[in-house]
mmCIF file of C-alpha atoms in Angstrom:
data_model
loop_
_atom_site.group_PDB
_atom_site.id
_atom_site.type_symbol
_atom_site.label_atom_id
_atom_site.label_comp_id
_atom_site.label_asym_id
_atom_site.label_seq_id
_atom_site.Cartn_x
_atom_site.Cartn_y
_atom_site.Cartn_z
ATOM 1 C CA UNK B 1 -30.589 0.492 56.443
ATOM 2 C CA UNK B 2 -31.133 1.514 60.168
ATOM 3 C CA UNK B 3 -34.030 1.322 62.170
ATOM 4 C CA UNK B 4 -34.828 3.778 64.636
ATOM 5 C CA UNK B 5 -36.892 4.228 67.972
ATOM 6 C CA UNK B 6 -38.364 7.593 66.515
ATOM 7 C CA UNK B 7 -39.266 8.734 70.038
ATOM 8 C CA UNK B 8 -35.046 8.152 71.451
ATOM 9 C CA UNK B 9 -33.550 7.929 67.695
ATOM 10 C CA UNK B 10 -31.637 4.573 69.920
ATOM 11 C CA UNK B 11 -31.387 1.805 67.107
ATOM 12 C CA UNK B 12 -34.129 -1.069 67.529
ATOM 13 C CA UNK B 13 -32.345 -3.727 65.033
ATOM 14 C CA UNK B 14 -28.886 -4.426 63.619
ATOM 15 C CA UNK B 15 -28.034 -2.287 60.321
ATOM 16 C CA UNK B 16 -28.240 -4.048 57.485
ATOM 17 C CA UNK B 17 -25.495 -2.610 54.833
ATOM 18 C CA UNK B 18 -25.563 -2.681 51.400
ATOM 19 C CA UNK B 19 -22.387 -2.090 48.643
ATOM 20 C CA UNK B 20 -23.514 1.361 47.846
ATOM 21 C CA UNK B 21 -25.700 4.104 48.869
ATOM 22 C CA UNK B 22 -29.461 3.879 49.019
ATOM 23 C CA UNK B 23 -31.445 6.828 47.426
ATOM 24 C CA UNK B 24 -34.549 5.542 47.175
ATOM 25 C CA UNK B 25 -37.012 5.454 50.938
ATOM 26 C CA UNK B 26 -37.589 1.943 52.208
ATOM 27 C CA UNK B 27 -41.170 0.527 51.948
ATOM 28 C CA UNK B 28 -42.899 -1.342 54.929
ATOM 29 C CA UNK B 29 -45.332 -4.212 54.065
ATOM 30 C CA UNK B 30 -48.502 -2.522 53.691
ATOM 31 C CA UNK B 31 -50.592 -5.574 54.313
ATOM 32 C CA UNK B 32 -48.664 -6.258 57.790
ATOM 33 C CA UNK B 33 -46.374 -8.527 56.849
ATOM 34 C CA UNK B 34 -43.012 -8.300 59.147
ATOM 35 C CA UNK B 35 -41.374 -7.352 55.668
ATOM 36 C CA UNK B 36 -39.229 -4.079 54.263
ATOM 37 C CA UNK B 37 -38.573 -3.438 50.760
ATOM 38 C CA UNK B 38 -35.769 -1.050 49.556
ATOM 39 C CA UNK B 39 -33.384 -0.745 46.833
ATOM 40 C CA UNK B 40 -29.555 0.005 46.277
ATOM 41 C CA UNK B 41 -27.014 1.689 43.884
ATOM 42 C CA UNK B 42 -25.330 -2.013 44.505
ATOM 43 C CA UNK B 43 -27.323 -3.401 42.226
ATOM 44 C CA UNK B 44 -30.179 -4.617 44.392
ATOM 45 C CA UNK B 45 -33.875 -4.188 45.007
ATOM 46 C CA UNK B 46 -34.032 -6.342 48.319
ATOM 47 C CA UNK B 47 -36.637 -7.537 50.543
ATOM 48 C CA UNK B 48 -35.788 -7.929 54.507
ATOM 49 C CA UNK B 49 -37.594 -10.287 56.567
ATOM 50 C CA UNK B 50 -38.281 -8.045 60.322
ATOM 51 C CA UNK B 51 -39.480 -11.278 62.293
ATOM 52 C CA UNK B 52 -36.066 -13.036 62.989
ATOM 53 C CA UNK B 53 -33.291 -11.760 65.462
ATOM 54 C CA UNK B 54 -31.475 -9.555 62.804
ATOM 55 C CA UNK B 55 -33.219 -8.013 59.186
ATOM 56 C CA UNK B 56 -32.509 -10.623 56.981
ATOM 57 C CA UNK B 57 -32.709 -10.812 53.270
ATOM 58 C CA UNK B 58 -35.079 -13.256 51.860
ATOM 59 C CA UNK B 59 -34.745 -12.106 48.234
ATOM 60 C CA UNK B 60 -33.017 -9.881 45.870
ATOM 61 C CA UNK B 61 -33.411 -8.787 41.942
ATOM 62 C CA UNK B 62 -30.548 -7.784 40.366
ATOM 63 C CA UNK B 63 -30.708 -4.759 37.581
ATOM 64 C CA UNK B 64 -28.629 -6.560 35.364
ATOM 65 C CA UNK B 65 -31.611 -9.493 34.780
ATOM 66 C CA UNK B 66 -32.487 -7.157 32.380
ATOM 67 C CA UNK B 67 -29.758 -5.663 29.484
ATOM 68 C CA UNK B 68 -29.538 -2.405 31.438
ATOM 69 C CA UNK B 69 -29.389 0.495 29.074
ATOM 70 C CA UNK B 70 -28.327 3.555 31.200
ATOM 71 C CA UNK B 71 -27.686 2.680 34.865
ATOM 72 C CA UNK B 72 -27.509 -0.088 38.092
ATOM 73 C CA UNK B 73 -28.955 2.243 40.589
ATOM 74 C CA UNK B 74 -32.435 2.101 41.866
ATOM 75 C CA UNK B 75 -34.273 5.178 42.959
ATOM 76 C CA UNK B 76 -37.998 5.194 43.174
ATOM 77 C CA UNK B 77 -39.623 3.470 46.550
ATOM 78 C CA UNK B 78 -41.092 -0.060 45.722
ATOM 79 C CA UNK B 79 -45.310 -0.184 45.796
ATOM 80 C CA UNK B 80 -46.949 -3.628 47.160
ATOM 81 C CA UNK B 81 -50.598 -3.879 45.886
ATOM 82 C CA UNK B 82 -52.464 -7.587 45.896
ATOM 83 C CA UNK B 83 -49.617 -9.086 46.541
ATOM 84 C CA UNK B 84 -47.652 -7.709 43.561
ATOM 85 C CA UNK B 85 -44.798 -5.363 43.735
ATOM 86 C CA UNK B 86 -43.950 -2.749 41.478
ATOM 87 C CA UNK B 87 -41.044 -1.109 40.879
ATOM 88 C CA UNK B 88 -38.881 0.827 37.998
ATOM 89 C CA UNK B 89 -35.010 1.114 38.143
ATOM 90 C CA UNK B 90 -32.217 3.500 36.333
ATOM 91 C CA UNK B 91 -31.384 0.283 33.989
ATOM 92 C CA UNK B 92 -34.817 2.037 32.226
ATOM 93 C CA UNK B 93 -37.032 -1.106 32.892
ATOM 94 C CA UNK B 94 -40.346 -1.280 34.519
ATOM 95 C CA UNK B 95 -41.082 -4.743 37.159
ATOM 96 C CA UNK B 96 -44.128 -6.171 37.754
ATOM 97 C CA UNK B 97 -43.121 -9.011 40.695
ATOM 98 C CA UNK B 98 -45.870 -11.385 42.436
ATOM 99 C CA UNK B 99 -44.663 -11.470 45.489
ATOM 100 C CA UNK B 100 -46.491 -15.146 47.202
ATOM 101 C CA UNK B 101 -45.549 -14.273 50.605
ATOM 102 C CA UNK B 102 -46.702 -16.651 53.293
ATOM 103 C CA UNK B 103 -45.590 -17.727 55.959
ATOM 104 C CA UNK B 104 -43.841 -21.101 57.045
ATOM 105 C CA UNK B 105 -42.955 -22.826 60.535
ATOM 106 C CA UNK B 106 -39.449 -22.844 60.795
ATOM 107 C CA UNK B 107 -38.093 -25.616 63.562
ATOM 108 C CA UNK B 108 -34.901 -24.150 64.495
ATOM 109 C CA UNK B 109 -37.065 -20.855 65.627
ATOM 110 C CA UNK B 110 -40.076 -22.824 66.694
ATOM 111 C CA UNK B 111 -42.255 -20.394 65.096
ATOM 112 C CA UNK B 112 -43.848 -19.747 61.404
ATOM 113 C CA UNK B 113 -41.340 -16.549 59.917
ATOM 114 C CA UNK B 114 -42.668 -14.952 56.932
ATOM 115 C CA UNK B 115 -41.157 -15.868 53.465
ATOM 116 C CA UNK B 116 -41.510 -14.857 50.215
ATOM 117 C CA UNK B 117 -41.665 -16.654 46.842
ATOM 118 C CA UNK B 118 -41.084 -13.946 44.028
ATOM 119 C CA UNK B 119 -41.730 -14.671 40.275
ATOM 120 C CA UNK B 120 -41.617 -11.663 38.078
ATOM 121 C CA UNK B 121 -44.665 -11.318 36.065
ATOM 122 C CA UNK B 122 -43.872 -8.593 33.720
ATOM 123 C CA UNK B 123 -40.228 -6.437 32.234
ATOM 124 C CA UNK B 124 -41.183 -3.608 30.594
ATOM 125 C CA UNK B 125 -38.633 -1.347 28.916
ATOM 126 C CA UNK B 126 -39.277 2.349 29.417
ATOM 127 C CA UNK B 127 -37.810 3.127 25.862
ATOM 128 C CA UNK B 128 -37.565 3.160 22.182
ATOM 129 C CA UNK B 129 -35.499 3.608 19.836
ATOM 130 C CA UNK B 130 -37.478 6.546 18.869
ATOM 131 C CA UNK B 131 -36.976 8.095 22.472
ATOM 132 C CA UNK B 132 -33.071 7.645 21.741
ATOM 133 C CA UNK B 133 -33.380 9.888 18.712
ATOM 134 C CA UNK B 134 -35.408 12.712 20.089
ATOM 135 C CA UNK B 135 -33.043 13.124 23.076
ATOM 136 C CA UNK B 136 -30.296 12.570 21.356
ATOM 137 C CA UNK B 137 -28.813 10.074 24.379
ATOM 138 C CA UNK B 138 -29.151 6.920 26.007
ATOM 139 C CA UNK B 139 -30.085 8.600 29.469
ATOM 140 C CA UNK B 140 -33.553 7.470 29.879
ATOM 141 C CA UNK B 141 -33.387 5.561 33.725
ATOM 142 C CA UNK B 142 -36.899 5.542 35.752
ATOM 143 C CA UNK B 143 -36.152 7.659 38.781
ATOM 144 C CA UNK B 144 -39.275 7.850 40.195
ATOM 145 C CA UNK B 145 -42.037 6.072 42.625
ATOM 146 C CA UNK B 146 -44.333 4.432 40.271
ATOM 147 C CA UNK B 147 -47.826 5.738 40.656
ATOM 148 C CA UNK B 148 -51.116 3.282 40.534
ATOM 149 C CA UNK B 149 -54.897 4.197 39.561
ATOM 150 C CA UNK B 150 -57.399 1.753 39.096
ATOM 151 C CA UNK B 151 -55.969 -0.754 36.809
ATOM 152 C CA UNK B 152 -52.866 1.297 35.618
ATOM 153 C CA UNK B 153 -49.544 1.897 36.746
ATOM 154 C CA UNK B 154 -47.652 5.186 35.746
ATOM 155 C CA UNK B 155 -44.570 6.514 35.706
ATOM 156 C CA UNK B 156 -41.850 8.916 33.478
ATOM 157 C CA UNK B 157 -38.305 8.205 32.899
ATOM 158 C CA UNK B 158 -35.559 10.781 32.675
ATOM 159 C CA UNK B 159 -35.764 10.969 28.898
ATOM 160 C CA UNK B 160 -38.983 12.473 29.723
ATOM 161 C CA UNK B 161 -41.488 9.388 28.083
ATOM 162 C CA UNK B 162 -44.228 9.019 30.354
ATOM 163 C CA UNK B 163 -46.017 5.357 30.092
ATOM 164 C CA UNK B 164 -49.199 3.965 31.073
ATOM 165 C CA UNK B 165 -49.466 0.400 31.500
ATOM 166 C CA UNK B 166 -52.730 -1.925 31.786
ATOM 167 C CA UNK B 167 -51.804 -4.202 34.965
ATOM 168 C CA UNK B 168 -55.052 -6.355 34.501
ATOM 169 C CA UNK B 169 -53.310 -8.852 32.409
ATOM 170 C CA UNK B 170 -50.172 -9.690 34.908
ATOM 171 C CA UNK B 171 -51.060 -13.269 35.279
ATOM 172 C CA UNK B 172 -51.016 -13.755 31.165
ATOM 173 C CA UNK B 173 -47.703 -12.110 31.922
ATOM 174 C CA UNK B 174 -49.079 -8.950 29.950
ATOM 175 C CA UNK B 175 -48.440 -5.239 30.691
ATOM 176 C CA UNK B 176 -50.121 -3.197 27.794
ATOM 177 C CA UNK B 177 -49.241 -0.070 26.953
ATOM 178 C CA UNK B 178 -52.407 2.566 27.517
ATOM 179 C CA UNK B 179 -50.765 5.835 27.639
ATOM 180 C CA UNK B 180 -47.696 6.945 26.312
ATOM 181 C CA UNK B 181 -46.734 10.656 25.905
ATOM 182 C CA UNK B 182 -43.294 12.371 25.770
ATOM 183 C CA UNK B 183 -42.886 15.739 27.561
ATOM 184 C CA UNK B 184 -39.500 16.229 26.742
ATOM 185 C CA UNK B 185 -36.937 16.733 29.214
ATOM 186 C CA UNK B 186 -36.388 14.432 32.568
ATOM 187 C CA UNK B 187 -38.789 13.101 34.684
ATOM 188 C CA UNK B 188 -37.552 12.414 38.473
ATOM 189 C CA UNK B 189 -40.482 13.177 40.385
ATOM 190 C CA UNK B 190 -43.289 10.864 41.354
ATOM 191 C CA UNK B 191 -46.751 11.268 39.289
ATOM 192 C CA UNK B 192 -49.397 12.661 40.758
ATOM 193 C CA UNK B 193 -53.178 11.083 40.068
ATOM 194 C CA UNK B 194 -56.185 13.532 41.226
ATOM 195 C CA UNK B 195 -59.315 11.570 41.964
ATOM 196 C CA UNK B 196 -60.407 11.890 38.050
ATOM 197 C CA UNK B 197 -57.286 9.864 37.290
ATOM 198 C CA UNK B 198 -55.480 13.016 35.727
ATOM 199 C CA UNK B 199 -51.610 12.922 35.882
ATOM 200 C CA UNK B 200 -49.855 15.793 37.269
ATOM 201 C CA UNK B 201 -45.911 15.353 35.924
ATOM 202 C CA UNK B 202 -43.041 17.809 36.978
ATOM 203 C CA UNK B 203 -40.224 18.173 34.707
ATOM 204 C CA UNK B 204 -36.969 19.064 34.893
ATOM 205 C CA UNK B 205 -35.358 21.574 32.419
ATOM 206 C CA UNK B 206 -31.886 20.888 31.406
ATOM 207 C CA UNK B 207 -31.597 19.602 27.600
ATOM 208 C CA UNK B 208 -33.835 22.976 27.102
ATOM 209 C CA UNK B 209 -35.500 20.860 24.013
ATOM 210 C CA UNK B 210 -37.897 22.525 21.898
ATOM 211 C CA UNK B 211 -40.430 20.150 23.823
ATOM 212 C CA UNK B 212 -39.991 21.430 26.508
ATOM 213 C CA UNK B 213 -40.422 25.070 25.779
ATOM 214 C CA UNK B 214 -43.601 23.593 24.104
ATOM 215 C CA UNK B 215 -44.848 21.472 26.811
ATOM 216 C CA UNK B 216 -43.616 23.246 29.974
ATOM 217 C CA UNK B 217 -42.160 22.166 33.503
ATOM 218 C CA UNK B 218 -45.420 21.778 35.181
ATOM 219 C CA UNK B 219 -48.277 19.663 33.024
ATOM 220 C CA UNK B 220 -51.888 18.307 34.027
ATOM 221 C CA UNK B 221 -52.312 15.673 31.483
ATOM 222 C CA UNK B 222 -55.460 13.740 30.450
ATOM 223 C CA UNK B 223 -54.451 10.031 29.978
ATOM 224 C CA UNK B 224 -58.025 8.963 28.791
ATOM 225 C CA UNK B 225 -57.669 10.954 25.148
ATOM 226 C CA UNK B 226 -56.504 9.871 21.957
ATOM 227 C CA UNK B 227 -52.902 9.885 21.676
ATOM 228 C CA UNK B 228 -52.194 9.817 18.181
ATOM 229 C CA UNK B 229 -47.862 10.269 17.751
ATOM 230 C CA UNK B 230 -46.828 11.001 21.198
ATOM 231 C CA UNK B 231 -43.605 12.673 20.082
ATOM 232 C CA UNK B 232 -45.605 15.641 18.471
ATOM 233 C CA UNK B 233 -49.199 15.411 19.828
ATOM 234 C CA UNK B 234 -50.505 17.876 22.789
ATOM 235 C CA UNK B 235 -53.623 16.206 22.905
ATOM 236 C CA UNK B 236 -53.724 14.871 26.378
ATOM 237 C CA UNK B 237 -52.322 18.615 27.803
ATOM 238 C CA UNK B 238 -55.120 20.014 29.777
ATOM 239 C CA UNK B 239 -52.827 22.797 30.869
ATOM 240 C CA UNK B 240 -49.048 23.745 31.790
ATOM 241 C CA UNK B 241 -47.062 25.853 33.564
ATOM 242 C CA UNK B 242 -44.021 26.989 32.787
ATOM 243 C CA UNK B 243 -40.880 26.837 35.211
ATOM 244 C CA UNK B 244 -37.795 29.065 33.506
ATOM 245 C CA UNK B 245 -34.313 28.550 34.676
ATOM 246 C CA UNK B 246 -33.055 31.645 36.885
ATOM 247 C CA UNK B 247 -29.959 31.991 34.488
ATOM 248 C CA UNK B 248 -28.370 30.913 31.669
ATOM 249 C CA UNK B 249 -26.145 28.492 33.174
ATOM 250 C CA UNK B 250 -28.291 26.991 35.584
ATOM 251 C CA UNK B 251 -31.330 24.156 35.029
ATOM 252 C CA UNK B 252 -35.134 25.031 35.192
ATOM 253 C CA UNK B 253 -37.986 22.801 36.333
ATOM 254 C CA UNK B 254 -38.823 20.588 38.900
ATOM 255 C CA UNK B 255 -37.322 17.784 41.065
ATOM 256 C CA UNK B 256 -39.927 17.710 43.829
ATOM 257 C CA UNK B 257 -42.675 16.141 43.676
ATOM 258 C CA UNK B 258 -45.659 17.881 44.272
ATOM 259 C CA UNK B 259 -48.302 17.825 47.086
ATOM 260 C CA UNK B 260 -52.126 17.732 46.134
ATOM 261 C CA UNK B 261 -54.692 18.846 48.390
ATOM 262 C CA UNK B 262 -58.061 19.615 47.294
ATOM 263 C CA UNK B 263 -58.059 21.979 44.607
ATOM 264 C CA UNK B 264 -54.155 22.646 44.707
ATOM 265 C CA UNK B 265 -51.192 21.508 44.143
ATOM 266 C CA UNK B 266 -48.177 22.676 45.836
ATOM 267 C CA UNK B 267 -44.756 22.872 44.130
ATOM 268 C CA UNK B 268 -41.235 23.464 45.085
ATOM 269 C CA UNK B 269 -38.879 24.420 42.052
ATOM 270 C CA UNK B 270 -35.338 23.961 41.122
ATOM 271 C CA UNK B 271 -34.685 27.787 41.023
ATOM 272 C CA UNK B 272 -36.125 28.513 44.092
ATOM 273 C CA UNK B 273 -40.176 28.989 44.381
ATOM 274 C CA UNK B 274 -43.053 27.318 46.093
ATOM 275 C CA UNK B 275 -46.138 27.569 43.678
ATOM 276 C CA UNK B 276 -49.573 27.197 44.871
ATOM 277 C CA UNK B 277 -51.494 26.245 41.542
ATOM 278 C CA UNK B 278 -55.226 24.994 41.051
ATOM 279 C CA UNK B 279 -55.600 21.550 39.403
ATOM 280 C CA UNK B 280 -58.540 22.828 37.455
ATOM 281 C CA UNK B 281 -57.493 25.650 35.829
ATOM 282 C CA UNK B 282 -53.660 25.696 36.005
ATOM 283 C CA UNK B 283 -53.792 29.001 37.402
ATOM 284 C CA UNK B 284 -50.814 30.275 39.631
ATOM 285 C CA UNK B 285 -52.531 31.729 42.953
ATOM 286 C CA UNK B 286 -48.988 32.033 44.786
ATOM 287 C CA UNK B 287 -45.635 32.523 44.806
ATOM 288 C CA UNK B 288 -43.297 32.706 47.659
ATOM 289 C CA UNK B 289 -39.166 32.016 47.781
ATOM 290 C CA UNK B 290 -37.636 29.309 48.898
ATOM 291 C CA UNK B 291 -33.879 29.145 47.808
ATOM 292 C CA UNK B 292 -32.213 27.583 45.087
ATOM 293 C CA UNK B 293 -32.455 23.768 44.192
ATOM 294 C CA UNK B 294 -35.511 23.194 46.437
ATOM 295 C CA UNK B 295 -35.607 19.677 46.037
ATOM 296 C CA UNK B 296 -37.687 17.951 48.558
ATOM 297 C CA UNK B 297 -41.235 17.631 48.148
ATOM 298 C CA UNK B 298 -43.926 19.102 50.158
ATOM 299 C CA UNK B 299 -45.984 17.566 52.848
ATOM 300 C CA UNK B 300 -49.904 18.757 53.890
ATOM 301 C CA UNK B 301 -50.894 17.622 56.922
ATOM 302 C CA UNK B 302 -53.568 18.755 59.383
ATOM 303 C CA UNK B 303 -54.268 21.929 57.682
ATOM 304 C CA UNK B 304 -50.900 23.009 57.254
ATOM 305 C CA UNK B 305 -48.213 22.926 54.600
ATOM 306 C CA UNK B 306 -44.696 22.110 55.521
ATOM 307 C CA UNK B 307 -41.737 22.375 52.999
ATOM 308 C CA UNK B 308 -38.121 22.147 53.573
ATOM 309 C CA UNK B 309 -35.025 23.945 51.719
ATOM 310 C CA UNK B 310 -31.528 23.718 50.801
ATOM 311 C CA UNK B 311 -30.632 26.336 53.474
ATOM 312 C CA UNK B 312 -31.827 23.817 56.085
ATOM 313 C CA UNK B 313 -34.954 26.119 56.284
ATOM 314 C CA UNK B 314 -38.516 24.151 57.760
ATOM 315 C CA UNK B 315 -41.460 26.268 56.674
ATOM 316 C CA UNK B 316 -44.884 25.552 58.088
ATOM 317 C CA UNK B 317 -47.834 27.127 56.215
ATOM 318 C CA UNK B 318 -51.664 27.755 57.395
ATOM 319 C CA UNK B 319 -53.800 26.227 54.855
ATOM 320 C CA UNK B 320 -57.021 28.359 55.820
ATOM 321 C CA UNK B 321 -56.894 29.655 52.330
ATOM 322 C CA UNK B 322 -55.785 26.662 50.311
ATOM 323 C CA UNK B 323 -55.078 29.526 47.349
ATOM 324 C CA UNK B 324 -52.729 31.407 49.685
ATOM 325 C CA UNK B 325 -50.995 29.662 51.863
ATOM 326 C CA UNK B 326 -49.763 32.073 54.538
ATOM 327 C CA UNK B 327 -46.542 31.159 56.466
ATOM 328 C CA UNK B 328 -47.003 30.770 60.077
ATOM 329 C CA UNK B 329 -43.579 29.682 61.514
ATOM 330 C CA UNK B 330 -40.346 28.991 60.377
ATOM 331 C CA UNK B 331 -36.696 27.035 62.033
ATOM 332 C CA UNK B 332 -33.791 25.838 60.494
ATOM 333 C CA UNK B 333 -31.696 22.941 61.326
ATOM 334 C CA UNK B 334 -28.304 24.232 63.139
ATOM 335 C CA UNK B 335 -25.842 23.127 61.233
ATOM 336 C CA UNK B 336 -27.851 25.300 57.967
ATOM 337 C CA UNK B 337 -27.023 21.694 55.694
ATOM 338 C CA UNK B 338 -29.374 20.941 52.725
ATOM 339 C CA UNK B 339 -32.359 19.346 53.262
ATOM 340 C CA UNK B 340 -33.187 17.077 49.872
ATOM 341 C CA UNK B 341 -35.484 14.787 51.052
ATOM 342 C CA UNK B 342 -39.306 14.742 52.095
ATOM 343 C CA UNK B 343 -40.079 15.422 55.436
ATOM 344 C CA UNK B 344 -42.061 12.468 57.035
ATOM 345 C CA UNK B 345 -44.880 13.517 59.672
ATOM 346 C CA UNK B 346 -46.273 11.564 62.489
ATOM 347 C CA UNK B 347 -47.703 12.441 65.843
ATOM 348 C CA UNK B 348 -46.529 15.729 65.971
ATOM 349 C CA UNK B 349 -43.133 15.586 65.204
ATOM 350 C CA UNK B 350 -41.332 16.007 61.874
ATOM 351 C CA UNK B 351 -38.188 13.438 60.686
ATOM 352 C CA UNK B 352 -36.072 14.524 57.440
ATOM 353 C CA UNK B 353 -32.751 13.696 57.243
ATOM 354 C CA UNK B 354 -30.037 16.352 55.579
ATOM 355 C CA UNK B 355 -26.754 16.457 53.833
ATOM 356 C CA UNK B 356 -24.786 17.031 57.464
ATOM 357 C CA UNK B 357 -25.353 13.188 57.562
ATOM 358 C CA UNK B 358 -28.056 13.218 60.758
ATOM 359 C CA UNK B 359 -31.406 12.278 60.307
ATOM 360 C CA UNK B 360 -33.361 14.593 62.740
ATOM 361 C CA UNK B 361 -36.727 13.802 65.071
ATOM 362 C CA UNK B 362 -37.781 17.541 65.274
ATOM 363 C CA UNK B 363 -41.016 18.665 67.620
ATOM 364 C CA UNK B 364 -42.780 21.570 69.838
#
């Protein structure tokens, strides 16, 4: 993990390395805490203490507390609310963790430094047995951010089961199930809740199950209705768009998650597009190439759209017509490398990092 003076990119604190890559973006503290949660394919989701000389771990939860049933990576960013972090990893469970920070004088540093005092409140599996026979495999990790509304906690796994969990009961040590619905094919990007609580869920396309031809790549879905068998019912579809591989041999879908502003969402595909669709109707009011495998997600900010591409493309859109976004500038990084991740925006200047290895602070 490095941290970074985003105005000189000159590092502000040691490193602090891991056994094995990190996938998943770090989290800061959202209630102020000197604190940094992240996770790592060694194994680990970690929390760093940021108030002593050098980031320093004050706790650490294996995936193996669990019997793992696919994977010891972790992926999706951890989410802090009340005090209680959630989080779901590729050994396919779901974690629920009260968190008790506080913090405590410390003698040798003559100060109070924050600590923590975790106690996991809740292990939810993602899977059933049922879920292994419909996809035929034990693949089913979480890969993505959970997503919180009101007093649920959502997220899909890469067998494509999409779960709704209750998190009013933590303290009884209780995670209901409130939602569960299986779209058929792999999950890796983050749900997205409109202010209705409706789930937007992109999909991947590469099992090519009859699901998924049924369901589609891009879904609305209404987790309020009546269920009923989630492995055949299309009762909580409120509509779906459909996101076709560009050949035989290649994968359909969606790995980015998408942007929602106002009326639209905003999509980059696997084979190439960025779809402008409106959350009411599911109606596709744009199209415009990208490039294949365009991964990272799209940002809105002040008006404007910006998306990112494999070809190391930046593409900033005007907004004036949410509908139609119309492209007002364009760059590309020099070196042309990939550019998976999501572009993070802050006083004007743009930071992404690409598969050339930099991480780049890009401006007027």
């Amino acid at each position: 993990v490095h941290f970074i003076d985003a105005a000189t990119g000159e590092r502000t604190r040691p490193d602090f390395v891991t056994g094995d890559i990190i996938k998943g973006s770090v989290s800061l503290d959202p209630n102020g805490y000197p604190q940094l949660y992240f996770v790592s394919r060694d194994n680990k989701l970690r929390i760093l203490a940021l108030d002593r000389n050098a980031p320093t771990e004050l706790w650490a939860l294996d995936a193996y507390v669990v019997p793992a049933v696919w994977n010891n990576d972790w992926d999706g960013n951890p989410s802090i609310v009340n005090d209680v972090l959630f989080e779901g990893g590729e050994n396919s469970w779901f974690f629920a963790v009260k968190l008790n920070r506080r913090y405590v004088y410390d003698a040798s540093a003559g100060k109070e430094l924050v600590q923590v005092q975790p106690q996991i409140l809740a292990k939810v599996p993602g899977y059933d047995d049922a879920l292994f026979e419909h996809v035929g495999d034990r693949n089913v990790s979480i890969e993505n951010s959970v997503a919180l509304f009101d007093d649920r906690v959502y997220f899909g796994n890469s067998g494509g089961r999409i779960l709704g969990l209750d998190i009013t009961r933590l303290d009884e040590g209780l995670a209901p199930t409130v939602f569960d619905f299986w779209v058929g094919e792999d999950v890796d990007a983050s749900i997205v809740i409109d202010d209705e609580g409706m789930l937007y869920v992109a999909i991947e396309l590469e099992r090519r199950t009859s699901r998924a031809g049924e369901i589609g790549q891009l879904v609305k879905l209404n987790p309020y209705v009546e269920v009923g068998d989630s492995y055949t019912s299309t009762s909580p579809v409120v509509w779906s768009v459909e996101v076709p591989a560009a050949s035989s041999d290649d994968d359909g879908g969606i790995w980015a998650t998408p942007a929602l502003h106002g009326d639209y969402l905003y999509v980059a595909t696997h084979p190439g597009e960025l779809l402008a669709v409106n959350r009411h109707s599911g109606e596709v009011t744009f199209r415009d190439t990208l490039g294949w495998h365009a991964w990272s997600s799209p940002v809105v900010a002040d008006g404007r759209l910006v998306v990112t591409t494999c070809s190391g493309g930046l593409r900033f859109y005007s907004l004036a017509d949410p509908a139609r976004p119309s492209l007002e500038r364009a760059a590309s990084l020099d070196s042309g490398a990939c550019i998976e991740s999501t572009p993070a925006l802050h006083q004007g200047r743009l930071y992404v990092g690409a598969r050339d290895g930099y991480i780049y602070g890009l401006g007027d």
